[in-house]
Amino acid sequence: MTKRALRKLVQTKRRCIPRPLLRHPHRHGHRHRRHPFVFGAAAISLLATALPSCALGGGGGNLIPLAFAASASSSSSSVGSFGSSRRRSSSSSASSLPFGISSKRSICNSRSAPVMMTIRGGGDAEQQRLQQQQQQQQQQQRQQQQQQAKPKQRQYPHAPIATVSPFSRPVKKVVVVGGTHGNEYTGVWCIKSIERQRELFDGTSSSSSSSPSSQGDPAQPVNVFASFPSLDVDTLLANPVAHMQNKRFVEADLNREFSIDRLKRVAAVLDGNGNDDAASASSCDVATEFCSTDEERNLMLGASLPHEALRAREIEALLGPKILAESNTLSSSSSHDVDGNSVVPEDEGEEDTNPAPLADIVIDLHTTTCNMGISLIIPEGDALMSAAAAYVMHSCRAKYGYPHVQILMHALPKRKHRMNLSSCGRHGFTVEVGPVPQGVLRHDVVEKTEAALHSLLEFLHLRNLELENEKDAQTREKDEGASRHSNVVEGDATDSPPTTTTVLDRLRRLHPGGTVPCYRSAPAVRPGELSGKISWPTDPTNPNFPAVVVHKSVQDRDFEPLRVGDPLFLSLDGKVIPYDGSHGEEVHLIFVNEGGYYYASSGTGIGVAVKSQFDWETGWFVIEEDGGESEEVVVDEEDSYE
């Protein structure tokens, strides 16, 4: 500050700054020296109280003198002059002052205090704006974390309004199916093993090689009748004729013959000619034999329907009915299918009266030539099977030590649209294990299949026991309440069986967010497909022989990602055919080079899936919280690599 400015300041009326705090330069013989204004803590406090409200910017409590800020930041520093102090404060960063303080000159509105230098607490406008932006970003991050912790469930227009929990009904009738494809021997071996276990359990077998029950030890054989007594287990050899011929099928893929439309075609042919029952031979066992008569087979032949269509009619009558469920718009996991009542469809407004299937659950055992590991295949919307798949996946990994276990969910919520055999029951569950060649038995593949099967039966059995305990506890509590209305001792509850659903609680601990990772198969677009595939061209002289070969970089890489431009096929002239993005920018291939998919009736090509997740308590896919559900890619039937 210049002498002139200092002299002018001293000559003003001293209402803003008390006189004792300012040493006049004209006195004490210091006319030509610049004296620094050195303030102690007490002087600064007095200075702050002596300032008028106008000098404090009107706010009063939020403004303090610059000199106080400077002395608070460093006890050893002093303010040399107002000019030097202003220059030093303006050159320094805002962070050097306490609380983000910055200096600001203001003119006092009072006539007696024309000049005064003040400071605004809490930072300047720019710093306040940055702080507000940072707070908003932190709030948005917290909201995103909360949304991720509670993912949004996918909504469907056909979803039923359930009034009864899908977990409240016990599962009794269980049918294990093998030989749906005649040359897949693992499933046939497993159902024959179950029938041998039945003989051992009933005492009708001369063999005494194994103990009745060894449920707790995975290394010991399990007798399903001794280990899971709450279940009524039966077996079914699905396609005995194809199995005897060591063929996948006789004329058509049996696992594609159970849609409502195909079953209706068979019923129209048979019922229109006075055949009310597809299995009219009373001495025939449908579970192990093809029971249709020659007359019925001739009728099917005349209608150009395959052998498997007639066999599907027999199986549907044994496990279903399903053909009567044409008007049923509910999925098999709805309360009608699970409990048989107490459901109102949203689009109908009235309760469905179709008879419930005879089989509570149909477990279909398959093998594949692909490197699929243990694949658990369930339909979308079946809550009980979703929980069972989550339990089986964890059990196979933790209890049996098989790391490669995946869940594949088909986006077919309506039971009447499912064309596979397991859809005949109230619930359907498919186990697919590979790789293994067709028509070959391998011990390790049998063990993996039985591990998944026994884990599934264990889940169903434990859930049945819990429901029985809950029912007994409720009955006992009701009886005790009637006899001792107000004299119930708190310790009496410890004598009753546990009423907590331990199996479901275990799943809640394994999946705290309620979601389970899975793969979602692409929608089918061609006849014969259970799910969408990348089709390959076939030889003009043989529709079962492909005109391209699967590229070596894709072989044995099931469930691994494939991106646009990656090699996919190799043509006869050695040209590499890349993936063209027909099912999305990135997909996961399944059933890569499956031997069964060389047949047109099974749907030729490579399966396609995407990574997803589902809510195991509802069975529905879950939307990722990234701005909405991604649009589903629809592939035309003509779009292929042909």
PDB file of N, CA, C and O in Angstrom, residues 534 549-554 562 566-570 576-580 589 606 641:
ATOM      1  N   ILE A 534     -27.797 -70.611 -34.805  1.00  0.00           N
ATOM      2  CA  ILE A 534     -27.134 -70.123 -36.010  1.00  0.00           C
ATOM      3  C   ILE A 534     -27.073 -71.310 -36.967  1.00  0.00           C
ATOM      4  O   ILE A 534     -26.302 -72.243 -36.768  1.00  0.00           O
ATOM      5  N   VAL A 549     -17.942 -76.498 -42.007  1.00  0.00           N
ATOM      6  CA  VAL A 549     -17.499 -77.138 -40.773  1.00  0.00           C
ATOM      7  C   VAL A 549     -17.299 -76.056 -39.720  1.00  0.00           C
ATOM      8  O   VAL A 549     -16.932 -74.909 -40.040  1.00  0.00           O
ATOM      9  N   VAL A 550     -17.579 -76.389 -38.480  1.00  0.00           N
ATOM     10  CA  VAL A 550     -17.394 -75.435 -37.388  1.00  0.00           C
ATOM     11  C   VAL A 550     -15.909 -75.100 -37.251  1.00  0.00           C
ATOM     12  O   VAL A 550     -15.051 -75.992 -37.232  1.00  0.00           O
ATOM     13  N   HIS A 551     -15.596 -73.825 -37.156  1.00  0.00           N
ATOM     14  CA  HIS A 551     -14.200 -73.383 -37.091  1.00  0.00           C
ATOM     15  C   HIS A 551     -13.536 -73.888 -35.815  1.00  0.00           C
ATOM     16  O   HIS A 551     -14.165 -73.996 -34.755  1.00  0.00           O
ATOM     17  N   LYS A 552     -12.268 -74.197 -35.910  1.00  0.00           N
ATOM     18  CA  LYS A 552     -11.539 -74.784 -34.784  1.00  0.00           C
ATOM     19  C   LYS A 552     -11.463 -73.848 -33.582  1.00  0.00           C
ATOM     20  O   LYS A 552     -11.353 -74.307 -32.435  1.00  0.00           O
ATOM     21  N   SER A 553     -11.514 -72.533 -33.811  1.00  0.00           N
ATOM     22  CA  SER A 553     -11.444 -71.591 -32.699  1.00  0.00           C
ATOM     23  C   SER A 553     -12.723 -71.575 -31.870  1.00  0.00           C
ATOM     24  O   SER A 553     -12.739 -71.046 -30.764  1.00  0.00           O
ATOM     25  N   VAL A 554     -13.803 -72.157 -32.407  1.00  0.00           N
ATOM     26  CA  VAL A 554     -15.082 -72.201 -31.715  1.00  0.00           C
ATOM     27  C   VAL A 554     -15.324 -73.560 -31.069  1.00  0.00           C
ATOM     28  O   VAL A 554     -16.034 -73.660 -30.069  1.00  0.00           O
ATOM     29  N   LEU A 562     -18.848 -65.010 -28.326  1.00  0.00           N
ATOM     30  CA  LEU A 562     -18.543 -64.880 -29.750  1.00  0.00           C
ATOM     31  C   LEU A 562     -18.971 -63.485 -30.180  1.00  0.00           C
ATOM     32  O   LEU A 562     -20.123 -63.087 -29.949  1.00  0.00           O
ATOM     33  N   ASP A 566     -15.691 -62.617 -35.487  1.00  0.00           N
ATOM     34  CA  ASP A 566     -14.924 -63.792 -35.062  1.00  0.00           C
ATOM     35  C   ASP A 566     -15.170 -64.952 -36.018  1.00  0.00           C
ATOM     36  O   ASP A 566     -16.271 -65.111 -36.555  1.00  0.00           O
ATOM     37  N   PRO A 567     -14.148 -65.799 -36.256  1.00  0.00           N
ATOM     38  CA  PRO A 567     -14.345 -66.967 -37.132  1.00  0.00           C
ATOM     39  C   PRO A 567     -15.428 -67.883 -36.587  1.00  0.00           C
ATOM     40  O   PRO A 567     -15.506 -68.135 -35.387  1.00  0.00           O
ATOM     41  N   LEU A 568     -16.271 -68.411 -37.487  1.00  0.00           N
ATOM     42  CA  LEU A 568     -17.379 -69.264 -37.077  1.00  0.00           C
ATOM     43  C   LEU A 568     -17.413 -70.562 -37.875  1.00  0.00           C
ATOM     44  O   LEU A 568     -17.510 -71.642 -37.292  1.00  0.00           O
ATOM     45  N   PHE A 569     -17.350 -70.477 -39.202  1.00  0.00           N
ATOM     46  CA  PHE A 569     -17.388 -71.660 -40.064  1.00  0.00           C
ATOM     47  C   PHE A 569     -16.216 -71.622 -41.033  1.00  0.00           C
ATOM     48  O   PHE A 569     -15.566 -70.587 -41.229  1.00  0.00           O
ATOM     49  N   LEU A 570     -15.981 -72.786 -41.636  1.00  0.00           N
ATOM     50  CA  LEU A 570     -14.991 -72.922 -42.704  1.00  0.00           C
ATOM     51  C   LEU A 570     -15.655 -73.640 -43.866  1.00  0.00           C
ATOM     52  O   LEU A 570     -16.232 -74.719 -43.691  1.00  0.00           O
ATOM     53  N   VAL A 576     -12.836 -68.705 -44.510  1.00  0.00           N
ATOM     54  CA  VAL A 576     -13.336 -68.524 -43.157  1.00  0.00           C
ATOM     55  C   VAL A 576     -14.584 -67.639 -43.204  1.00  0.00           C
ATOM     56  O   VAL A 576     -14.560 -66.545 -43.774  1.00  0.00           O
ATOM     57  N   ILE A 577     -15.662 -68.113 -42.618  1.00  0.00           N
ATOM     58  CA  ILE A 577     -16.915 -67.369 -42.567  1.00  0.00           C
ATOM     59  C   ILE A 577     -17.068 -66.818 -41.159  1.00  0.00           C
ATOM     60  O   ILE A 577     -17.225 -67.585 -40.202  1.00  0.00           O
ATOM     61  N   PRO A 578     -17.034 -65.489 -40.980  1.00  0.00           N
ATOM     62  CA  PRO A 578     -17.131 -64.913 -39.623  1.00  0.00           C
ATOM     63  C   PRO A 578     -18.577 -64.789 -39.169  1.00  0.00           C
ATOM     64  O   PRO A 578     -19.520 -64.877 -39.964  1.00  0.00           O
ATOM     65  N   TYR A 579     -18.720 -64.558 -37.883  1.00  0.00           N
ATOM     66  CA  TYR A 579     -20.047 -64.304 -37.312  1.00  0.00           C
ATOM     67  C   TYR A 579     -20.524 -62.933 -37.759  1.00  0.00           C
ATOM     68  O   TYR A 579     -19.800 -61.943 -37.641  1.00  0.00           O
ATOM     69  N   ASP A 580     -21.752 -62.861 -38.257  1.00  0.00           N
ATOM     70  CA  ASP A 580     -22.262 -61.625 -38.854  1.00  0.00           C
ATOM     71  C   ASP A 580     -23.132 -60.809 -37.919  1.00  0.00           C
ATOM     72  O   ASP A 580     -23.715 -59.803 -38.338  1.00  0.00           O
ATOM     73  N   LEU A 589     -22.150 -69.162 -27.362  1.00  0.00           N
ATOM     74  CA  LEU A 589     -22.552 -70.338 -28.115  1.00  0.00           C
ATOM     75  C   LEU A 589     -22.796 -71.516 -27.178  1.00  0.00           C
ATOM     76  O   LEU A 589     -22.063 -71.719 -26.203  1.00  0.00           O
ATOM     77  N   ILE A 606     -25.880 -74.223 -34.507  1.00  0.00           N
ATOM     78  CA  ILE A 606     -25.254 -74.019 -33.208  1.00  0.00           C
ATOM     79  C   ILE A 606     -26.195 -73.179 -32.348  1.00  0.00           C
ATOM     80  O   ILE A 606     -26.726 -72.157 -32.798  1.00  0.00           O
ATOM     81  N   TYR A 641     -26.823 -68.861 -42.575  1.00  0.00           N
ATOM     82  CA  TYR A 641     -25.578 -68.821 -43.339  1.00  0.00           C
ATOM     83  C   TYR A 641     -25.683 -69.620 -44.625  1.00  0.00           C
ATOM     84  O   TYR A 641     -24.688 -69.985 -45.218  1.00  0.00           O
TER      85      TYR A 641
END
